[in-house]
Every structure is written in C-alpha cells, then in structure tokens.
Amino acid sequence: MKIVLCLVMFFLFINGFATAQNLIQDSCKKAAASNPKIKLDFCVKTLEGNPQSKTAKSLVDLVMASTKDVATKTTSLEATADKILKEKKFAKDSEMPLRDCLELYTDATASLNEAMASVKSRNYKTAKVGMSAAMDAPSTCETGFKERKTPQKSPFTKDNDVLSQTLSVTLALTTMLK
C-alpha cells in the first residue's frame, strides 16, 4: 500500500513539474512574440531558474514569482548603491548618479511591491502601471553616468541589463493576464 501511495505522489509531482515547464515555455513564447526585445532563451532560463516559477500552476503564479524575483534584484541593487555611497569608493563625479540610482532602485522596488499587491487583488491594469514605472530605473540609472561632464562607467551596467530584460519579461507576462 505504501509503495502505491509513493508512486501516486511521485507521478503527481512529475505531472506538476511538467505543467509548470509547459506554462513557462508557452508563456515565454507568447512574451517573446509580443516584444522583440524579449529573448525566448533568456525568458525560459530566468523563469526556470526561479524556484517559485517551477511550481507555478497558472499565469498569475508565474507573474507573482517573476515579480518577486525582479523586486529582489532591485532591492539588491539598492543595497549595492547604498554600500558604494557609504564606503565612499567612487570617483568624485559619480556621487550624483549613484544617489540617483539608489533612489531609482528604491522607487522601482516600491512600484514592484505595489504591482504584486495589484496582481493579488486581480487589478492587472494597476499592476502593469507599477511594472512600467519600474522599467525606467535601469536605463535612467545608466544615463546618469553617461551624461556627466566626464562620462563615468556605471558599476551597475551588467546588472541593469539583466534587470531591464527581466522587467520586460515580467511586464509582458502581466500584460497577458485578463
């Protein structure tokens, strides 16, 4: 009897995993088709690398997992910017763009948290507004370093590229919610 119960549980687990994999694949195909900036491989890799996405049973679950992931990324960048400023390990002309990036990441995190609350309450239009607001943070941060009298190298370029792509995926997924 125990063996039968274990086999049933195993097959249910495998079926749930396969369902999440299909959901990720299908959702990423639709997201990539809706936005030429979204790369299918990046979308799949990002979502499959997220433990919460792997157990998603619906598009709403996938959006929540992706939004939490991107909010974690903005929080991490916020902490990095704050640390750089506190340690004063930056070129003199970089202080202002660092402060701007810190504020942008803080605002993006708040917008993403509001977007998650909106998704939970099924207010998808408001969720899209919050995610769209967060979309500006990476590029605006980068622009702040480039537009100095003496252009500076941003310490966030690689992370901002990933953040921008992940935000695009999250927004595209949210747009699919009805």
PDB file of C-alpha atoms in Angstrom:
ATOM      1  CA  MET A   1       0.000   0.000   0.000  1.00  0.00           C
ATOM      2  CA  LYS A   2       2.848   2.392   0.858  1.00  0.00           C
ATOM      3  CA  ILE A   3       4.506   1.690  -2.472  1.00  0.00           C
ATOM      4  CA  VAL A   4       1.317   2.565  -4.357  1.00  0.00           C
ATOM      5  CA  LEU A   5       0.968   5.794  -2.359  1.00  0.00           C
ATOM      6  CA  CYS A   6       4.602   6.719  -3.083  1.00  0.00           C
ATOM      7  CA  LEU A   7       4.139   6.027  -6.793  1.00  0.00           C
ATOM      8  CA  VAL A   8       0.989   8.160  -6.918  1.00  0.00           C
ATOM      9  CA  MET A   9       2.769  11.020  -5.143  1.00  0.00           C
ATOM     10  CA  PHE A  10       5.760  10.706  -7.474  1.00  0.00           C
ATOM     11  CA  PHE A  11       3.578  10.890 -10.593  1.00  0.00           C
ATOM     12  CA  LEU A  12       1.648  13.852  -9.211  1.00  0.00           C
ATOM     13  CA  PHE A  13       4.940  15.629  -8.535  1.00  0.00           C
ATOM     14  CA  ILE A  14       6.244  14.874 -12.041  1.00  0.00           C
ATOM     15  CA  ASN A  15       2.950  15.999 -13.581  1.00  0.00           C
ATOM     16  CA  GLY A  16       3.046  19.274 -11.616  1.00  0.00           C
ATOM     17  CA  PHE A  17       6.627  19.899 -12.718  1.00  0.00           C
ATOM     18  CA  ALA A  18       5.739  19.168 -16.352  1.00  0.00           C
ATOM     19  CA  THR A  19       2.760  21.527 -16.114  1.00  0.00           C
ATOM     20  CA  ALA A  20       5.000  24.337 -14.817  1.00  0.00           C
ATOM     21  CA  GLN A  21       7.550  23.632 -17.571  1.00  0.00           C
ATOM     22  CA  ASN A  22       4.819  23.831 -20.228  1.00  0.00           C
ATOM     23  CA  LEU A  23       3.465  27.020 -18.645  1.00  0.00           C
ATOM     24  CA  ILE A  24       6.924  28.600 -18.692  1.00  0.00           C
ATOM     25  CA  GLN A  25       7.614  27.551 -22.291  1.00  0.00           C
ATOM     26  CA  ASP A  26       4.212  28.679 -23.583  1.00  0.00           C
ATOM     27  CA  SER A  27       4.262  31.962 -21.663  1.00  0.00           C
ATOM     28  CA  CYS A  28       7.779  32.799 -22.814  1.00  0.00           C
ATOM     29  CA  LYS A  29       6.866  32.077 -26.437  1.00  0.00           C
ATOM     30  CA  LYS A  30       3.930  34.491 -26.170  1.00  0.00           C
ATOM     31  CA  ALA A  31       6.047  37.103 -24.371  1.00  0.00           C
ATOM     32  CA  ALA A  32       8.809  36.899 -26.992  1.00  0.00           C
ATOM     33  CA  ALA A  33       6.241  37.158 -29.784  1.00  0.00           C
ATOM     34  CA  SER A  34       4.722  40.257 -28.173  1.00  0.00           C
ATOM     35  CA  ASN A  35       8.003  42.137 -27.646  1.00  0.00           C
ATOM     36  CA  PRO A  36      11.055  41.876 -29.912  1.00  0.00           C
ATOM     37  CA  LYS A  37      13.326  42.892 -27.000  1.00  0.00           C
ATOM     38  CA  ILE A  38      12.414  39.697 -25.136  1.00  0.00           C
ATOM     39  CA  LYS A  39      14.645  36.786 -25.990  1.00  0.00           C
ATOM     40  CA  LEU A  40      12.918  33.411 -25.665  1.00  0.00           C
ATOM     41  CA  ASP A  41      16.005  31.695 -24.238  1.00  0.00           C
ATOM     42  CA  PHE A  42      16.509  34.422 -21.615  1.00  0.00           C
ATOM     43  CA  CYS A  43      12.855  34.254 -20.572  1.00  0.00           C
ATOM     44  CA  VAL A  44      12.860  30.468 -20.190  1.00  0.00           C
ATOM     45  CA  LYS A  45      16.230  30.406 -18.410  1.00  0.00           C
ATOM     46  CA  THR A  46      15.166  33.158 -15.993  1.00  0.00           C
ATOM     47  CA  LEU A  47      11.839  31.562 -15.120  1.00  0.00           C
ATOM     48  CA  GLU A  48      13.214  28.032 -14.914  1.00  0.00           C
ATOM     49  CA  GLY A  49      15.947  29.334 -12.597  1.00  0.00           C
ATOM     50  CA  ASN A  50      13.334  30.683 -10.203  1.00  0.00           C
ATOM     51  CA  PRO A  51      12.132  28.003  -7.729  1.00  0.00           C
ATOM     52  CA  GLN A  52       8.725  29.683  -7.397  1.00  0.00           C
ATOM     53  CA  SER A  53       8.218  29.698 -11.172  1.00  0.00           C
ATOM     54  CA  LYS A  54       8.981  25.991 -11.308  1.00  0.00           C
ATOM     55  CA  THR A  55       5.912  25.276  -9.178  1.00  0.00           C
ATOM     56  CA  ALA A  56       3.584  27.774 -10.876  1.00  0.00           C
ATOM     57  CA  LYS A  57       0.223  26.331 -11.797  1.00  0.00           C
ATOM     58  CA  SER A  58      -1.135  29.397 -13.559  1.00  0.00           C
ATOM     59  CA  LEU A  59      -0.025  32.544 -15.318  1.00  0.00           C
ATOM     60  CA  VAL A  60      -0.866  34.517 -12.165  1.00  0.00           C
ATOM     61  CA  ASP A  61       1.537  32.302 -10.183  1.00  0.00           C
ATOM     62  CA  LEU A  62       4.189  32.856 -12.837  1.00  0.00           C
ATOM     63  CA  VAL A  63       3.700  36.637 -12.760  1.00  0.00           C
ATOM     64  CA  MET A  64       3.930  36.667  -8.955  1.00  0.00           C
ATOM     65  CA  ALA A  65       7.116  34.596  -8.992  1.00  0.00           C
ATOM     66  CA  SER A  66       8.690  36.773 -11.684  1.00  0.00           C
ATOM     67  CA  THR A  67       7.681  39.997  -9.937  1.00  0.00           C
ATOM     68  CA  LYS A  68       9.126  38.796  -6.618  1.00  0.00           C
ATOM     69  CA  ASP A  69      12.336  37.855  -8.414  1.00  0.00           C
ATOM     70  CA  VAL A  70      12.709  41.239 -10.084  1.00  0.00           C
ATOM     71  CA  ALA A  71      11.842  43.044  -6.821  1.00  0.00           C
ATOM     72  CA  THR A  72      14.630  41.084  -5.153  1.00  0.00           C
ATOM     73  CA  LYS A  73      17.006  42.217  -7.892  1.00  0.00           C
ATOM     74  CA  THR A  74      16.073  45.893  -7.423  1.00  0.00           C
ATOM     75  CA  THR A  75      16.433  45.558  -3.655  1.00  0.00           C
ATOM     76  CA  SER A  76      19.883  44.045  -4.150  1.00  0.00           C
ATOM     77  CA  LEU A  77      20.960  46.863  -6.480  1.00  0.00           C
ATOM     78  CA  GLU A  78      19.590  49.372  -3.982  1.00  0.00           C
ATOM     79  CA  ALA A  79      21.768  47.820  -1.271  1.00  0.00           C
ATOM     80  CA  THR A  80      24.811  47.846  -3.563  1.00  0.00           C
ATOM     81  CA  ALA A  81      24.350  51.520  -4.405  1.00  0.00           C
ATOM     82  CA  ASP A  82      23.931  52.360  -0.726  1.00  0.00           C
ATOM     83  CA  LYS A  83      27.077  50.411   0.173  1.00  0.00           C
ATOM     84  CA  ILE A  84      29.158  52.152  -2.501  1.00  0.00           C
ATOM     85  CA  LEU A  85      27.976  55.538  -1.252  1.00  0.00           C
ATOM     86  CA  LYS A  86      28.665  54.708   2.409  1.00  0.00           C
ATOM     87  CA  GLU A  87      32.138  53.365   1.665  1.00  0.00           C
ATOM     88  CA  LYS A  88      32.891  56.447  -0.462  1.00  0.00           C
ATOM     89  CA  LYS A  89      34.688  54.272  -3.011  1.00  0.00           C
ATOM     90  CA  PHE A  90      33.750  56.153  -6.145  1.00  0.00           C
ATOM     91  CA  ALA A  91      35.013  58.902  -8.402  1.00  0.00           C
ATOM     92  CA  LYS A  92      34.025  62.368  -7.197  1.00  0.00           C
ATOM     93  CA  ASP A  93      31.877  62.970 -10.272  1.00  0.00           C
ATOM     94  CA  SER A  94      29.965  59.698  -9.649  1.00  0.00           C
ATOM     95  CA  GLU A  95      28.254  60.653  -6.397  1.00  0.00           C
ATOM     96  CA  MET A  96      25.204  62.243  -8.020  1.00  0.00           C
ATOM     97  CA  PRO A  97      24.445  59.372 -10.426  1.00  0.00           C
ATOM     98  CA  LEU A  98      24.990  56.874  -7.590  1.00  0.00           C
ATOM     99  CA  ARG A  99      22.446  58.755  -5.452  1.00  0.00           C
ATOM    100  CA  ASP A 100      20.075  58.883  -8.401  1.00  0.00           C
ATOM    101  CA  CYS A 101      20.424  55.127  -8.967  1.00  0.00           C
ATOM    102  CA  LEU A 102      19.776  54.476  -5.284  1.00  0.00           C
ATOM    103  CA  GLU A 103      16.562  56.491  -5.491  1.00  0.00           C
ATOM    104  CA  LEU A 104      15.545  54.832  -8.760  1.00  0.00           C
ATOM    105  CA  TYR A 105      16.026  51.334  -7.322  1.00  0.00           C
ATOM    106  CA  THR A 106      14.134  52.291  -4.157  1.00  0.00           C
ATOM    107  CA  ASP A 107      11.231  53.628  -6.215  1.00  0.00           C
ATOM    108  CA  ALA A 108      11.304  50.579  -8.512  1.00  0.00           C
ATOM    109  CA  THR A 109      11.121  48.228  -5.533  1.00  0.00           C
ATOM    110  CA  ALA A 110       8.128  50.126  -4.160  1.00  0.00           C
ATOM    111  CA  SER A 111       6.432  50.050  -7.580  1.00  0.00           C
ATOM    112  CA  LEU A 112       7.016  46.310  -7.888  1.00  0.00           C
ATOM    113  CA  ASN A 113       5.631  45.663  -4.410  1.00  0.00           C
ATOM    114  CA  GLU A 114       2.529  47.648  -5.355  1.00  0.00           C
ATOM    115  CA  ALA A 115       2.313  45.665  -8.593  1.00  0.00           C
ATOM    116  CA  MET A 116       2.390  42.389  -6.629  1.00  0.00           C
ATOM    117  CA  ALA A 117      -0.436  43.617  -4.410  1.00  0.00           C
ATOM    118  CA  SER A 118      -2.387  44.577  -7.530  1.00  0.00           C
ATOM    119  CA  VAL A 119      -1.860  41.147  -9.089  1.00  0.00           C
ATOM    120  CA  LYS A 120      -3.073  39.504  -5.866  1.00  0.00           C
ATOM    121  CA  SER A 121      -6.229  41.620  -5.991  1.00  0.00           C
ATOM    122  CA  ARG A 122      -6.619  40.887  -9.728  1.00  0.00           C
ATOM    123  CA  ASN A 123      -6.181  44.543 -10.650  1.00  0.00           C
ATOM    124  CA  TYR A 124      -3.926  43.817 -13.607  1.00  0.00           C
ATOM    125  CA  LYS A 125      -4.173  47.274 -15.143  1.00  0.00           C
ATOM    126  CA  THR A 126      -2.694  48.837 -11.987  1.00  0.00           C
ATOM    127  CA  ALA A 127      -0.086  46.060 -11.832  1.00  0.00           C
ATOM    128  CA  LYS A 128       1.059  46.953 -15.359  1.00  0.00           C
ATOM    129  CA  VAL A 129       1.352  50.620 -14.357  1.00  0.00           C
ATOM    130  CA  GLY A 130       3.598  49.696 -11.411  1.00  0.00           C
ATOM    131  CA  MET A 131       5.784  47.454 -13.528  1.00  0.00           C
ATOM    132  CA  SER A 132       6.014  50.072 -16.261  1.00  0.00           C
ATOM    133  CA  ALA A 133       7.179  52.605 -13.672  1.00  0.00           C
ATOM    134  CA  ALA A 134       9.919  50.216 -12.553  1.00  0.00           C
ATOM    135  CA  MET A 135      11.033  49.687 -16.179  1.00  0.00           C
ATOM    136  CA  ASP A 136      12.688  53.115 -16.296  1.00  0.00           C
ATOM    137  CA  ALA A 137      15.100  52.507 -13.406  1.00  0.00           C
ATOM    138  CA  PRO A 138      17.883  50.574 -15.203  1.00  0.00           C
ATOM    139  CA  SER A 139      18.142  52.821 -18.264  1.00  0.00           C
ATOM    140  CA  THR A 140      17.772  56.055 -16.295  1.00  0.00           C
ATOM    141  CA  CYS A 141      20.490  54.910 -13.895  1.00  0.00           C
ATOM    142  CA  GLU A 142      22.836  54.181 -16.809  1.00  0.00           C
ATOM    143  CA  THR A 143      22.054  57.511 -18.465  1.00  0.00           C
ATOM    144  CA  GLY A 144      23.019  59.354 -15.281  1.00  0.00           C
ATOM    145  CA  PHE A 145      26.572  58.043 -15.535  1.00  0.00           C
ATOM    146  CA  LYS A 146      26.885  58.660 -19.273  1.00  0.00           C
ATOM    147  CA  GLU A 147      25.677  62.263 -19.134  1.00  0.00           C
ATOM    148  CA  ARG A 148      28.252  63.604 -16.684  1.00  0.00           C
ATOM    149  CA  LYS A 149      30.731  66.290 -17.824  1.00  0.00           C
ATOM    150  CA  THR A 150      33.186  63.466 -17.876  1.00  0.00           C
ATOM    151  CA  PRO A 151      31.176  60.325 -18.652  1.00  0.00           C
ATOM    152  CA  GLN A 152      31.571  57.717 -15.923  1.00  0.00           C
ATOM    153  CA  LYS A 153      31.448  53.943 -16.034  1.00  0.00           C
ATOM    154  CA  SER A 154      28.401  52.689 -14.201  1.00  0.00           C
ATOM    155  CA  PRO A 155      29.081  49.931 -11.659  1.00  0.00           C
ATOM    156  CA  PHE A 156      25.604  48.576 -12.443  1.00  0.00           C
ATOM    157  CA  THR A 157      25.705  48.110 -16.225  1.00  0.00           C
ATOM    158  CA  LYS A 158      25.638  44.303 -16.281  1.00  0.00           C
ATOM    159  CA  ASP A 159      23.020  44.104 -13.520  1.00  0.00           C
ATOM    160  CA  ASN A 160      20.940  46.820 -15.177  1.00  0.00           C
ATOM    161  CA  ASP A 161      20.932  44.867 -18.446  1.00  0.00           C
ATOM    162  CA  VAL A 162      19.626  41.761 -16.670  1.00  0.00           C
ATOM    163  CA  LEU A 163      17.154  43.835 -14.650  1.00  0.00           C
ATOM    164  CA  SER A 164      15.835  45.514 -17.790  1.00  0.00           C
ATOM    165  CA  GLN A 165      15.340  42.203 -19.588  1.00  0.00           C
ATOM    166  CA  THR A 166      13.714  40.594 -16.551  1.00  0.00           C
ATOM    167  CA  LEU A 167      11.375  43.560 -16.117  1.00  0.00           C
ATOM    168  CA  SER A 168      10.404  43.276 -19.797  1.00  0.00           C
ATOM    169  CA  VAL A 169       9.528  39.608 -19.313  1.00  0.00           C
ATOM    170  CA  THR A 170       7.551  40.341 -16.153  1.00  0.00           C
ATOM    171  CA  LEU A 171       5.617  43.154 -17.810  1.00  0.00           C
ATOM    172  CA  ALA A 172       4.865  41.012 -20.872  1.00  0.00           C
ATOM    173  CA  LEU A 173       3.568  38.203 -18.660  1.00  0.00           C
ATOM    174  CA  THR A 174       1.425  40.653 -16.718  1.00  0.00           C
ATOM    175  CA  THR A 175       0.013  42.031 -19.968  1.00  0.00           C
ATOM    176  CA  MET A 176      -1.201  38.505 -20.784  1.00  0.00           C
ATOM    177  CA  LEU A 177      -3.366  38.434 -17.654  1.00  0.00           C
ATOM    178  CA  LYS A 178      -7.028  39.112 -18.297  1.00  0.00           C
TER     179      LYS A 178
END
